[in-house]
Tab-separated table of C-alpha atoms in Angstrom:
chain	number	residue	atom	x	y	z
A	1	MET	CA	-0.107	-0.091	0.303
A	2	ASN	CA	1.562	3.418	-0.774
A	3	THR	CA	1.663	5.667	1.796
A	4	GLU	CA	3.834	8.691	-0.069
A	5	SER	CA	2.335	11.897	0.144
A	6	PRO	CA	0.819	13.276	-2.929
A	7	ARG	CA	2.478	16.697	-1.422
A	8	ARG	CA	5.836	14.768	-1.910
A	9	THR	CA	5.616	13.542	-5.575
A	10	MET	CA	4.876	16.759	-7.337
A	11	PRO	CA	8.554	18.883	-6.322
A	12	ARG	CA	10.039	15.724	-7.795
A	13	LEU	CA	7.923	15.577	-11.390
A	14	VAL	CA	9.218	19.263	-11.655
A	15	TRP	CA	12.801	18.967	-11.338
A	16	ILE	CA	12.880	15.840	-13.569
A	17	ALA	CA	11.222	17.911	-16.310
A	18	LEU	CA	12.865	21.857	-15.494
A	19	PRO	CA	16.118	20.664	-17.784
A	20	ALA	CA	14.882	19.271	-20.396
A	21	LEU	CA	12.157	21.964	-20.857
A	22	VAL	CA	15.664	24.692	-21.193
A	23	LEU	CA	16.806	22.294	-23.298
A	24	CYS	CA	14.454	22.418	-25.554
A	25	VAL	CA	14.049	26.488	-25.229
A	26	GLY	CA	18.093	26.463	-25.816
A	27	VAL	CA	17.937	24.238	-29.226
A	28	VAL	CA	14.390	26.286	-30.123
A	29	ILE	CA	16.830	29.401	-29.893
A	30	ALA	CA	19.798	28.443	-31.441
A	31	PHE	CA	17.760	27.084	-34.438
A	32	LEU	CA	15.913	30.701	-34.903
A	33	ILE	CA	19.503	32.536	-34.414
A	34	LEU	CA	21.068	30.310	-37.258
A	35	LYS	CA	18.295	30.935	-39.944
A	36	SER	CA	18.531	34.985	-38.656
A	37	THR	CA	22.402	35.095	-39.816
A	38	PRO	CA	22.858	37.766	-43.023
A	39	THR	CA	24.747	36.131	-46.174
A	40	ALA	CA	26.898	37.885	-48.127
A	41	PRO	CA	27.816	37.365	-51.749
A	42	LYS	CA	30.750	34.823	-52.695
A	43	ALA	CA	33.777	37.495	-53.755
A	44	THR	CA	35.662	36.764	-57.012
A	45	PRO	CA	38.818	35.509	-57.012
A	46	ARG	CA	41.256	38.090	-57.811
A	47	GLU	CA	44.070	37.143	-61.011
A	48	ARG	CA	47.304	37.012	-58.964
A	49	GLN	CA	49.932	39.903	-59.419
A	50	ALA	CA	52.811	39.563	-61.493
A	51	ARG	CA	55.894	39.801	-59.311
A	52	LEU	CA	58.723	42.085	-59.788
A	53	VAL	CA	62.106	40.659	-60.959
A	54	THR	CA	65.114	42.365	-62.378
A	55	VAL	CA	66.742	40.625	-65.443
A	56	THR	CA	69.955	40.359	-67.779
A	57	ALA	CA	70.590	39.190	-70.636
A	58	ALA	CA	72.912	36.101	-71.483
A	59	GLU	CA	75.653	36.296	-73.922
A	60	ALA	CA	77.248	33.786	-75.755
A	61	ALA	CA	81.045	33.259	-74.069
A	62	PRO	CA	84.433	34.224	-75.927
A	63	THR	CA	86.341	31.448	-77.815
A	64	THR	CA	88.900	30.932	-74.500
A	65	LEU	CA	88.567	30.395	-71.396
A	66	ASP	CA	91.404	31.753	-69.227
A	67	PHE	CA	91.434	29.427	-65.647
A	68	SER	CA	94.460	30.567	-63.079
A	69	ALA	CA	96.933	27.888	-61.460
A	70	ASN	CA	99.923	28.662	-58.984
A	71	GLY	CA	103.403	26.759	-59.372
A	72	THR	CA	106.988	26.405	-58.486
A	73	VAL	CA	109.490	27.766	-61.060
A	74	GLN	CA	111.882	25.021	-61.744
A	75	ALA	CA	115.001	24.032	-64.293
A	76	ALA	CA	114.701	21.958	-66.818
A	77	ASP	CA	118.049	20.154	-66.251
A	78	SER	CA	120.223	20.784	-63.524
A	79	THR	CA	123.365	19.116	-62.099
A	80	THR	CA	126.190	19.249	-60.137
A	81	LEU	CA	129.656	20.224	-61.744
A	82	ARG	CA	132.105	18.020	-60.666
A	83	PRO	CA	135.599	17.298	-62.092
A	84	ARG	CA	136.452	14.449	-63.967
A	85	VAL	CA	139.832	14.231	-62.516
A	86	SER	CA	141.446	14.706	-59.211
A	87	GLY	CA	143.790	17.558	-58.721
A	88	GLN	CA	144.365	21.334	-57.462
A	89	ILE	CA	141.966	24.076	-58.660
A	90	VAL	CA	143.738	26.705	-60.352
A	91	THR	CA	141.657	28.159	-61.962
A	92	LEU	CA	137.942	29.239	-61.385
A	93	THR	CA	136.719	31.516	-64.595
A	94	ASP	CA	134.554	34.910	-63.682
A	95	LYS	CA	131.743	32.568	-65.590
A	96	LEU	CA	131.337	30.052	-62.145
A	97	ALA	CA	129.985	33.406	-59.918
A	98	PRO	CA	126.561	32.759	-58.407
A	99	GLY	CA	124.111	34.361	-61.159
A	100	THR	CA	126.240	34.002	-64.338
A	101	ARG	CA	125.539	32.853	-67.662
A	102	PHE	CA	127.848	30.577	-69.834
A	103	GLU	CA	127.351	28.861	-72.804
A	104	LYS	CA	128.103	24.946	-73.729
A	105	SER	CA	131.532	24.030	-73.240
A	106	ASP	CA	132.792	26.995	-71.706
A	107	VAL	CA	135.807	26.292	-69.661
A	108	LEU	CA	134.762	27.403	-65.494
A	109	ALA	CA	137.691	25.547	-64.126
A	110	ARG	CA	141.285	24.921	-64.375
A	111	ILE	CA	142.556	22.050	-62.204
A	112	ASP	CA	146.497	21.563	-61.712
A	113	ASP	CA	147.718	19.999	-64.807
A	114	ALA	CA	151.604	18.999	-64.354
A	115	ASP	CA	151.022	15.358	-63.298
A	116	TYR	CA	148.421	14.910	-66.279
A	117	GLN	CA	151.320	16.511	-68.340
A	118	LEU	CA	154.078	14.123	-67.060
A	119	ALA	CA	152.023	11.255	-67.566
A	120	LEU	CA	151.359	12.091	-71.453
A	121	ASN	CA	154.935	12.390	-71.508
A	122	SER	CA	155.505	9.086	-70.355
A	123	ALA	CA	152.856	7.361	-71.957
A	124	ARG	CA	154.223	9.017	-75.745
A	125	THR	CA	157.818	6.942	-74.516
A	126	ASP	CA	156.255	3.881	-74.019
A	127	LEU	CA	154.244	4.489	-76.987
A	128	ALA	CA	158.011	5.282	-79.102
A	129	ASP	CA	159.179	2.049	-76.873
A	130	ALA	CA	156.512	-0.345	-77.982
A	131	ARG	CA	157.006	0.691	-81.671
A	132	ALA	CA	160.862	0.032	-81.918
A	133	SER	CA	160.064	-3.408	-80.255
A	134	LEU	CA	157.534	-4.209	-83.244
A	135	ARG	CA	160.302	-3.292	-85.426
A	136	VAL	CA	162.844	-5.472	-83.803
A	137	GLU	CA	160.040	-8.116	-84.020
A	138	LYS	CA	159.522	-8.018	-87.597
A	139	GLY	CA	163.244	-8.244	-88.778
A	140	GLN	CA	163.711	-11.348	-86.443
A	141	GLN	CA	160.045	-12.784	-88.526
A	142	ALA	CA	162.212	-12.105	-91.773
A	143	VAL	CA	165.064	-13.881	-90.790
A	144	ALA	CA	163.037	-16.567	-88.883
A	145	GLN	CA	161.610	-16.891	-92.470
A	146	ARG	CA	164.731	-17.086	-94.604
A	147	GLU	CA	166.139	-20.145	-91.526
A	148	LEU	CA	162.918	-22.042	-92.156
A	149	ALA	CA	163.462	-21.881	-95.996
A	150	LEU	CA	166.995	-23.374	-96.073
A	151	VAL	CA	165.790	-26.560	-93.421
A	152	GLY	CA	162.833	-26.788	-96.351
A	153	ALA	CA	161.096	-29.259	-93.980
A	154	ASP	CA	157.583	-30.103	-93.865
A	155	VAL	CA	156.268	-29.120	-90.882
A	156	SER	CA	152.707	-28.521	-89.225
A	157	ALA	CA	150.750	-25.134	-89.498
A	158	ASP	CA	151.744	-24.831	-85.313
A	159	GLU	CA	155.150	-25.657	-86.044
A	160	ARG	CA	155.459	-23.389	-88.795
A	161	ASP	CA	153.940	-20.282	-86.863
A	162	LEU	CA	155.781	-21.170	-83.493
A	163	ALA	CA	159.467	-21.429	-85.881
A	164	LEU	CA	158.401	-17.442	-87.926
A	165	ARG	CA	157.808	-15.979	-83.899
A	166	GLY	CA	154.028	-15.448	-84.533
A	167	PRO	CA	153.426	-14.950	-80.959
A	168	GLN	CA	156.250	-12.754	-80.385
A	169	LEU	CA	155.031	-10.392	-83.262
A	170	GLU	CA	151.299	-10.274	-81.793
A	171	GLN	CA	152.662	-9.767	-78.447
A	172	ALA	CA	154.814	-6.365	-79.564
A	173	GLN	CA	151.643	-5.701	-81.843
A	174	ALA	CA	149.524	-5.864	-78.937
A	175	ASP	CA	152.404	-3.593	-76.368
A	176	VAL	CA	151.583	-0.830	-79.507
A	177	GLU	CA	147.789	-0.308	-78.986
A	178	ALA	CA	148.472	-0.603	-75.052
A	179	ALA	CA	151.005	2.152	-75.231
A	180	ARG	CA	148.465	4.326	-77.767
A	181	THR	CA	145.395	3.731	-75.615
A	182	ALA	CA	147.495	4.532	-72.476
A	183	VAL	CA	148.586	8.210	-74.533
A	184	ALA	CA	145.176	9.209	-75.444
A	185	GLN	CA	144.051	8.326	-71.947
A	186	ALA	CA	146.597	10.838	-70.857
A	187	GLN	CA	145.658	13.121	-73.341
A	188	LEU	CA	141.870	13.052	-72.462
A	189	ASP	CA	143.008	13.379	-68.697
A	190	LEU	CA	144.995	16.219	-69.758
A	191	GLU	CA	141.787	17.506	-71.373
A	192	ARG	CA	140.043	17.022	-68.368
A	193	THR	CA	142.173	19.303	-65.869
A	194	LYS	CA	139.608	22.427	-67.597
A	195	VAL	CA	136.014	21.988	-66.315
A	196	ARG	CA	133.726	22.375	-68.939
A	197	ALA	CA	130.354	23.473	-68.781
A	198	PRO	CA	128.254	21.072	-69.944
A	199	PHE	CA	125.083	23.251	-71.347
A	200	ALA	CA	124.482	26.398	-71.539
A	201	GLY	CA	122.713	27.973	-67.960
A	202	ILE	CA	123.624	30.074	-64.734
A	203	VAL	CA	125.353	29.647	-62.033
A	204	THR	CA	123.246	28.994	-59.016
A	205	GLU	CA	125.816	27.846	-56.460
A	206	ARG	CA	129.346	27.573	-56.233
A	207	SER	CA	130.977	25.145	-53.639
A	208	ALA	CA	134.816	25.625	-54.536
A	209	SER	CA	137.496	27.986	-54.143
A	210	ILE	CA	140.969	28.070	-55.747
A	211	GLY	CA	143.687	26.196	-54.520
A	212	ASP	CA	140.982	23.123	-53.034
A	213	VAL	CA	142.239	19.983	-54.013
A	214	VAL	CA	139.122	18.222	-55.217
A	215	SER	CA	138.396	14.521	-56.799
A	216	THR	CA	136.103	13.357	-58.851
A	217	SER	CA	133.243	12.883	-56.307
A	218	ASP	CA	133.851	16.457	-55.394
A	219	THR	CA	131.131	19.564	-56.241
A	220	ILE	CA	132.316	22.410	-57.724
A	221	ALA	CA	129.226	24.193	-58.479
A	222	THR	CA	125.312	23.712	-58.929
A	223	LEU	CA	123.657	24.454	-62.664
A	224	ALA	CA	120.936	25.048	-64.316
A	225	ALA	CA	120.081	25.012	-68.130
A	226	THR	CA	118.590	27.940	-69.369
A	227	ASP	CA	116.846	27.178	-72.865
A	228	THR	CA	113.485	26.172	-70.746
A	229	TYR	CA	112.557	25.739	-67.903
A	230	TRP	CA	109.499	24.417	-66.020
A	231	VAL	CA	106.445	25.819	-63.729
A	232	ASP	CA	104.893	22.731	-61.662
A	233	VAL	CA	101.499	24.065	-61.005
A	234	ALA	CA	98.083	22.663	-59.484
A	235	VAL	CA	94.681	22.497	-60.938
A	236	PRO	CA	91.127	21.334	-59.828
A	237	VAL	CA	90.832	17.892	-61.475
A	238	ASP	CA	87.636	18.735	-63.451
A	239	GLN	CA	89.993	21.148	-65.234
A	240	LEU	CA	91.998	19.188	-66.954
A	241	ARG	CA	89.138	18.538	-69.775
A	242	PHE	CA	90.079	21.717	-70.814
A	243	ILE	CA	93.896	21.512	-71.387
A	244	HIS	CA	95.598	19.064	-73.536
A	245	ALA	CA	99.886	18.303	-73.950
A	246	ALA	CA	102.091	18.745	-75.742
A	247	ASP	CA	102.815	16.171	-78.644
A	248	GLY	CA	104.614	15.276	-82.038
A	249	GLN	CA	101.229	17.179	-83.569
A	250	ARG	CA	100.262	20.189	-82.096
A	251	ALA	CA	101.618	22.176	-79.313
A	252	GLY	CA	100.039	22.295	-75.443
A	253	THR	CA	97.625	24.592	-74.431
A	254	SER	CA	98.958	28.041	-74.319
A	255	ALA	CA	99.729	29.795	-70.967
A	256	GLN	CA	101.281	32.917	-69.330
A	257	ILE	CA	102.898	32.803	-66.477
A	258	TYR	CA	103.407	35.999	-64.543
A	259	TYR	CA	105.621	37.255	-61.649
A	260	PRO	CA	103.827	40.514	-60.160
A	261	ASP	CA	106.664	40.672	-57.644
A	262	GLY	CA	109.473	40.723	-59.973
A	263	TRP	CA	108.009	41.830	-63.048
A	264	GLY	CA	104.869	44.052	-61.992
A	265	ALA	CA	101.527	43.357	-62.654
A	266	ASP	CA	101.507	43.708	-66.342
A	267	ALA	CA	104.353	41.503	-67.762
A	268	PHE	CA	104.081	38.020	-68.371
A	269	LEU	CA	106.091	35.581	-70.296
A	270	PRO	CA	105.050	33.138	-72.866
A	271	ALA	CA	104.424	28.895	-71.649
A	272	GLU	CA	102.685	25.895	-72.414
A	273	VAL	CA	101.487	22.200	-70.450
A	274	LEU	CA	104.064	19.988	-71.768
A	275	ARG	CA	103.030	17.158	-69.619
A	276	ILE	CA	99.988	16.783	-67.317
A	277	GLN	CA	101.392	14.260	-64.419
A	278	PRO	CA	100.220	10.876	-63.653
A	279	ALA	CA	99.758	11.506	-59.997
A	280	LEU	CA	97.324	13.524	-58.039
A	281	GLU	CA	98.975	15.464	-55.032
A	282	THR	CA	98.477	13.565	-51.653
A	283	SER	CA	97.269	16.232	-49.934
A	284	GLY	CA	94.690	18.424	-51.588
A	285	ARG	CA	94.121	15.944	-54.600
A	286	MET	CA	94.944	18.516	-56.846
A	287	ALA	CA	95.755	17.530	-60.457
A	288	ARG	CA	99.881	18.674	-61.276
A	289	VAL	CA	100.409	19.822	-64.525
A	290	LEU	CA	103.827	20.690	-65.961
A	291	LEU	CA	104.429	24.011	-67.898
A	292	GLN	CA	107.291	24.622	-70.289
A	293	VAL	CA	108.659	28.303	-70.529
A	294	PRO	CA	110.864	28.255	-73.367
A	295	ASP	CA	113.439	31.157	-73.520
A	296	PRO	CA	113.421	32.199	-69.631
A	297	LEU	CA	115.712	34.456	-69.741
A	298	GLY	CA	115.818	35.589	-73.574
A	299	ASP	CA	115.087	38.091	-75.907
A	300	ASN	CA	110.715	37.460	-74.234
A	301	THR	CA	112.143	37.843	-70.858
A	302	PRO	CA	110.421	41.272	-69.556
A	303	ALA	CA	113.476	43.837	-69.187
A	304	ASP	CA	115.435	43.971	-67.065
A	305	THR	CA	114.368	41.398	-65.192
A	306	ARG	CA	114.392	37.471	-65.057
A	307	LEU	CA	112.795	34.395	-63.863
A	308	LEU	CA	114.169	32.953	-60.981
A	309	ILE	CA	114.175	29.721	-60.339
A	310	GLY	CA	112.181	28.440	-57.150
A	311	ALA	CA	110.110	31.454	-57.528
A	312	TYR	CA	105.798	31.111	-56.321
A	313	VAL	CA	103.914	32.508	-60.072
A	314	ARG	CA	100.880	32.144	-61.403
A	315	ALA	CA	99.928	31.074	-64.258
A	316	ALA	CA	97.117	31.454	-67.010
A	317	LEU	CA	96.111	28.531	-69.087
A	318	GLU	CA	93.908	28.854	-71.884
A	319	ALA	CA	91.419	26.330	-72.708
A	320	ARG	CA	88.986	26.389	-75.867
A	321	LEU	CA	84.931	26.794	-75.171
A	322	PRO	CA	82.380	24.685	-77.488
A	323	GLY	CA	80.587	27.605	-80.316
A	324	ASN	CA	77.510	27.908	-78.124
A	325	SER	CA	78.822	28.209	-74.646
A	326	VAL	CA	76.976	31.320	-72.437
A	327	LEU	CA	78.334	33.189	-69.893
A	328	ILE	CA	76.440	34.353	-67.211
A	329	ASP	CA	77.735	35.278	-63.339
A	330	SER	CA	77.536	32.372	-60.659
A	331	ALA	CA	75.382	34.477	-58.083
A	332	PHE	CA	71.979	33.669	-60.731
A	333	VAL	CA	73.080	29.844	-60.979
A	334	HIS	CA	70.772	28.238	-58.221
A	335	GLU	CA	70.320	24.979	-56.286
A	336	ASN	CA	70.442	21.731	-58.223
A	337	ASN	CA	72.384	23.853	-61.722
A	338	ASN	CA	68.702	26.265	-61.983
A	339	VAL	CA	68.526	29.226	-63.696
A	340	TRP	CA	65.423	31.377	-63.569
A	341	VAL	CA	64.736	32.941	-67.068
A	342	MET	CA	61.777	35.014	-68.282
A	343	THR	CA	59.721	33.681	-71.155
A	344	ASP	CA	58.284	35.773	-73.546
A	345	ASP	CA	54.852	35.883	-72.275
A	346	ASN	CA	56.552	37.227	-69.026
A	347	ARG	CA	56.514	33.528	-66.946
A	348	LEU	CA	58.948	31.915	-64.468
A	349	ASP	CA	60.991	29.160	-66.442
A	350	ILE	CA	63.062	27.351	-63.892
A	351	ARG	CA	65.776	25.648	-66.134
A	352	SER	CA	68.405	22.998	-65.313
A	353	VAL	CA	71.125	23.871	-67.117
A	354	ASP	CA	74.937	21.802	-67.889
A	355	ILE	CA	77.748	23.869	-66.605
A	356	LEU	CA	81.013	23.457	-68.084
A	357	TYR	CA	83.231	25.770	-65.819
A	358	ARG	CA	82.430	27.725	-62.310
A	359	ASP	CA	84.186	29.620	-60.153
A	360	ALA	CA	82.889	32.399	-57.121
A	361	THR	CA	82.029	34.858	-59.927
A	362	ARG	CA	81.281	33.687	-63.566
A	363	THR	CA	79.717	30.018	-65.321
A	364	VAL	CA	79.921	29.272	-68.211
A	365	ILE	CA	76.654	27.110	-69.358
A	366	SER	CA	77.234	25.049	-72.544
A	367	ALA	CA	73.404	23.369	-72.343
A	368	GLY	CA	70.111	25.031	-71.443
A	369	LEU	CA	70.663	28.678	-71.611
A	370	GLU	CA	71.077	30.267	-74.638
A	371	PRO	CA	72.677	33.857	-75.811
A	372	GLY	CA	69.644	36.247	-75.390
A	373	ASP	CA	67.911	34.648	-72.452
A	374	ALA	CA	66.167	36.840	-70.098
A	375	VAL	CA	68.875	35.740	-66.861
A	376	ILE	CA	66.469	37.016	-63.629
A	377	THR	CA	69.436	38.678	-61.925
A	378	SER	CA	66.944	39.398	-58.285
A	379	GLU	CA	65.459	36.950	-55.893
A	380	LEU	CA	62.621	35.643	-55.177
A	381	THR	CA	60.639	33.207	-52.431
A	382	ALA	CA	59.339	30.264	-53.042
A	383	PRO	CA	59.505	30.635	-57.363
A	384	ILE	CA	57.598	28.766	-58.847
A	385	GLN	CA	57.395	27.371	-62.432
A	386	GLY	CA	55.356	29.376	-65.081
A	387	MET	CA	54.078	32.002	-62.271
A	388	PRO	CA	53.869	35.555	-63.467
A	389	ILE	CA	56.494	38.167	-63.277
A	390	ARG	CA	57.402	41.712	-64.526
A	391	VAL	CA	60.387	43.558	-65.471
A	392	ASP	CA	61.431	46.546	-63.010
A	393	SER	CA	61.581	49.519	-65.590
A	394	SER	CA	64.680	51.050	-64.033
A	395	THR	CA	66.785	48.358	-65.152
A	396	ALA	CA	64.935	46.611	-68.248
A	397	GLU	CA	66.983	48.202	-70.978
A	398	PRO	CA	70.722	48.055	-71.145
A	399	ALA	CA	72.971	50.972	-70.789
A	400	THR	CA	74.301	51.982	-74.178
A	401	GLY	CA	76.769	54.534	-75.190
A	402	ASP	CA	74.242	56.624	-77.431
A	403	SER	CA	72.046	56.958	-74.048
A	404	PRO	CA	71.972	60.890	-72.558
A	405	ALA	CA	73.885	60.922	-69.327
A	406	SER	CA	72.074	61.607	-66.442
A	407	ASP	CA	72.775	64.808	-64.665
A	408	ASN	CA	73.213	62.864	-61.214
A	409	PRO	CA	76.663	62.432	-60.664
A	410	ALA	CA	75.712	59.565	-58.143
A	411	ASP	CA	74.225	57.806	-61.447
A	412	ALA	CA	77.367	57.767	-63.168
A	413	GLU	CA	79.434	55.690	-60.198
A	414	GLN	CA	76.110	52.746	-60.479
A	415	PRO	CA	77.360	50.006	-62.981
A	416	GLU	CA	74.779	49.203	-65.937
A	417	PRO	CA	72.655	46.763	-65.074
A	418	ALA	CA	71.864	44.127	-67.113
A	419	ALA	CA	74.563	44.681	-69.477
A	420	LEU	CA	78.041	43.104	-70.361
A	421	VAL	CA	80.553	45.057	-70.606
A	422	ARG	CA	83.129	43.747	-73.214
A	423	ASP	CA	86.607	44.695	-74.393
A	424	SER	CA	86.106	45.665	-78.375
A	425	GLY	CA	87.849	43.529	-80.958
A	426	LYS	CA	89.361	40.625	-78.283
A	427	LEU	CA	88.621	36.980	-78.557
A	428	GLY	CA	89.075	35.712	-75.511
A	429	LEU	CA	87.445	35.945	-71.637
A	430	ARG	CA	89.657	35.638	-68.204
A	431	LEU	CA	87.626	34.224	-65.514
A	432	SER	CA	89.963	34.204	-62.564
A	433	GLY	CA	93.463	35.594	-64.317
A	434	PRO	CA	94.328	38.539	-63.994
A	435	PRO	CA	92.654	42.025	-64.761
A	436	ASP	CA	92.673	43.176	-67.937
A	437	SER	CA	96.198	45.498	-67.816
A	438	LEU	CA	97.930	42.154	-67.775
A	439	ALA	CA	96.938	40.870	-71.138
A	440	ALA	CA	98.315	44.343	-72.713
A	441	GLY	CA	100.175	43.215	-75.704
A	442	SER	CA	98.345	39.669	-75.809
A	443	THR	CA	96.569	38.317	-79.010
A	444	THR	CA	95.753	35.521	-77.663
A	445	THR	CA	94.146	36.191	-73.911
A	446	VAL	CA	91.035	38.650	-73.818
A	447	SER	CA	89.559	39.900	-70.269
A	448	ALA	CA	85.494	40.497	-70.288
A	449	GLN	CA	83.547	42.135	-66.770
A	450	PHE	CA	80.059	41.790	-66.333
A	451	ALA	CA	78.614	45.183	-64.936
A	452	LEU	CA	76.251	43.318	-62.515
A	453	ALA	CA	72.950	45.037	-61.709
A	454	THR	CA	72.171	45.071	-57.511
A	455	ALA	CA	70.288	42.016	-56.776
A	456	LYS	CA	66.475	42.958	-56.221
A	457	ARG	CA	64.247	41.829	-53.253
A	458	GLU	CA	60.327	41.153	-54.240
A	459	PRO	CA	58.203	43.465	-53.358
A	460	ASN	CA	56.001	42.856	-50.358
A	461	SER	CA	53.173	44.098	-52.830
């Protein structure tokens, strides 16, 4: 039997129904709010604004490429001058002074020849005795022949030879030949007391003085041949494809030797690649190339100067470039060997190029870029293939000699953007060699310079 009072049941029902009622009211209010939200028309997408860039025209690379290498001068032939006979030095000629040049067979020193003159006289006396003995023996052989004819006995060949004194005659003839050899040797020793130069060269060091008693193992001086010097230079391995060594059919790759410390900045000596060494350097893993400098102290030497053995010099090696090569600044080559190019319809073309040569400032491209292509020189953040671009009007046209002069002096000091400055009438390019002035007077080496526009960042707009 339910004894609960109706008055207690009613509050419980109210507390149960109240949350449900609040929830329903909230749902209704939220629906009404969503239905009453104003709507706006969908915006029409605007066309993407073209990026602002600066460009420069890609130029055909000149016919030659010069790259620098450093090396040390050494004599092609050098020797230590030693006497051929022993004795006391009685004369050292002026040509034996260090730094003095001499010709082949010049007498550089004399050794006391008294003993050798006596030896020659003695040898000549012995030769005269041997010749006299031979004459006596020939006379005795004639007597033996007459005696054998008188006997008339049949004898063997050996017995006949003994009877005619054949062995004695051979001995006498041998003694004459030995005496002649002794005379020739004595004459040669006497001549060798005059110490002669084995080749035309220069004295690098003198090691003996007048009065010294020397033997055949003692050094009188150190000599270096001057008809040819060698310069041993180190080049990166990837540059070997540009050069070739001399052979019987063609000369080696041309080069110029610069010695600014001794000659100044403008002077140089012509050279050529003689050999490419068979082994790499152990430390830097660089290839070693041997250059040949003909007549380094002759008429082609810069006035009042000479190429010093052991000097540290710089060589500009000249290499031929393919006819379709293109030259641009290395700053315009991006990662993965890409170059940004502006197409005819003002779009970005990210091109992969084949690089023939590259250093810190210049890059030669063999494929992927043509002369006249508009290379983008400014930086682009997040470049996308085909994105629209436009040219900065202040750098769109290259400056020429016909352009009117600016009234602003500061403008005259700025480099000409997007312009390639060349030496007219020249056929080569110096990428990493000496400046233009170093090639003065050379018809095979040419310099070219880029007047590069200052790279501009993309505008925030």
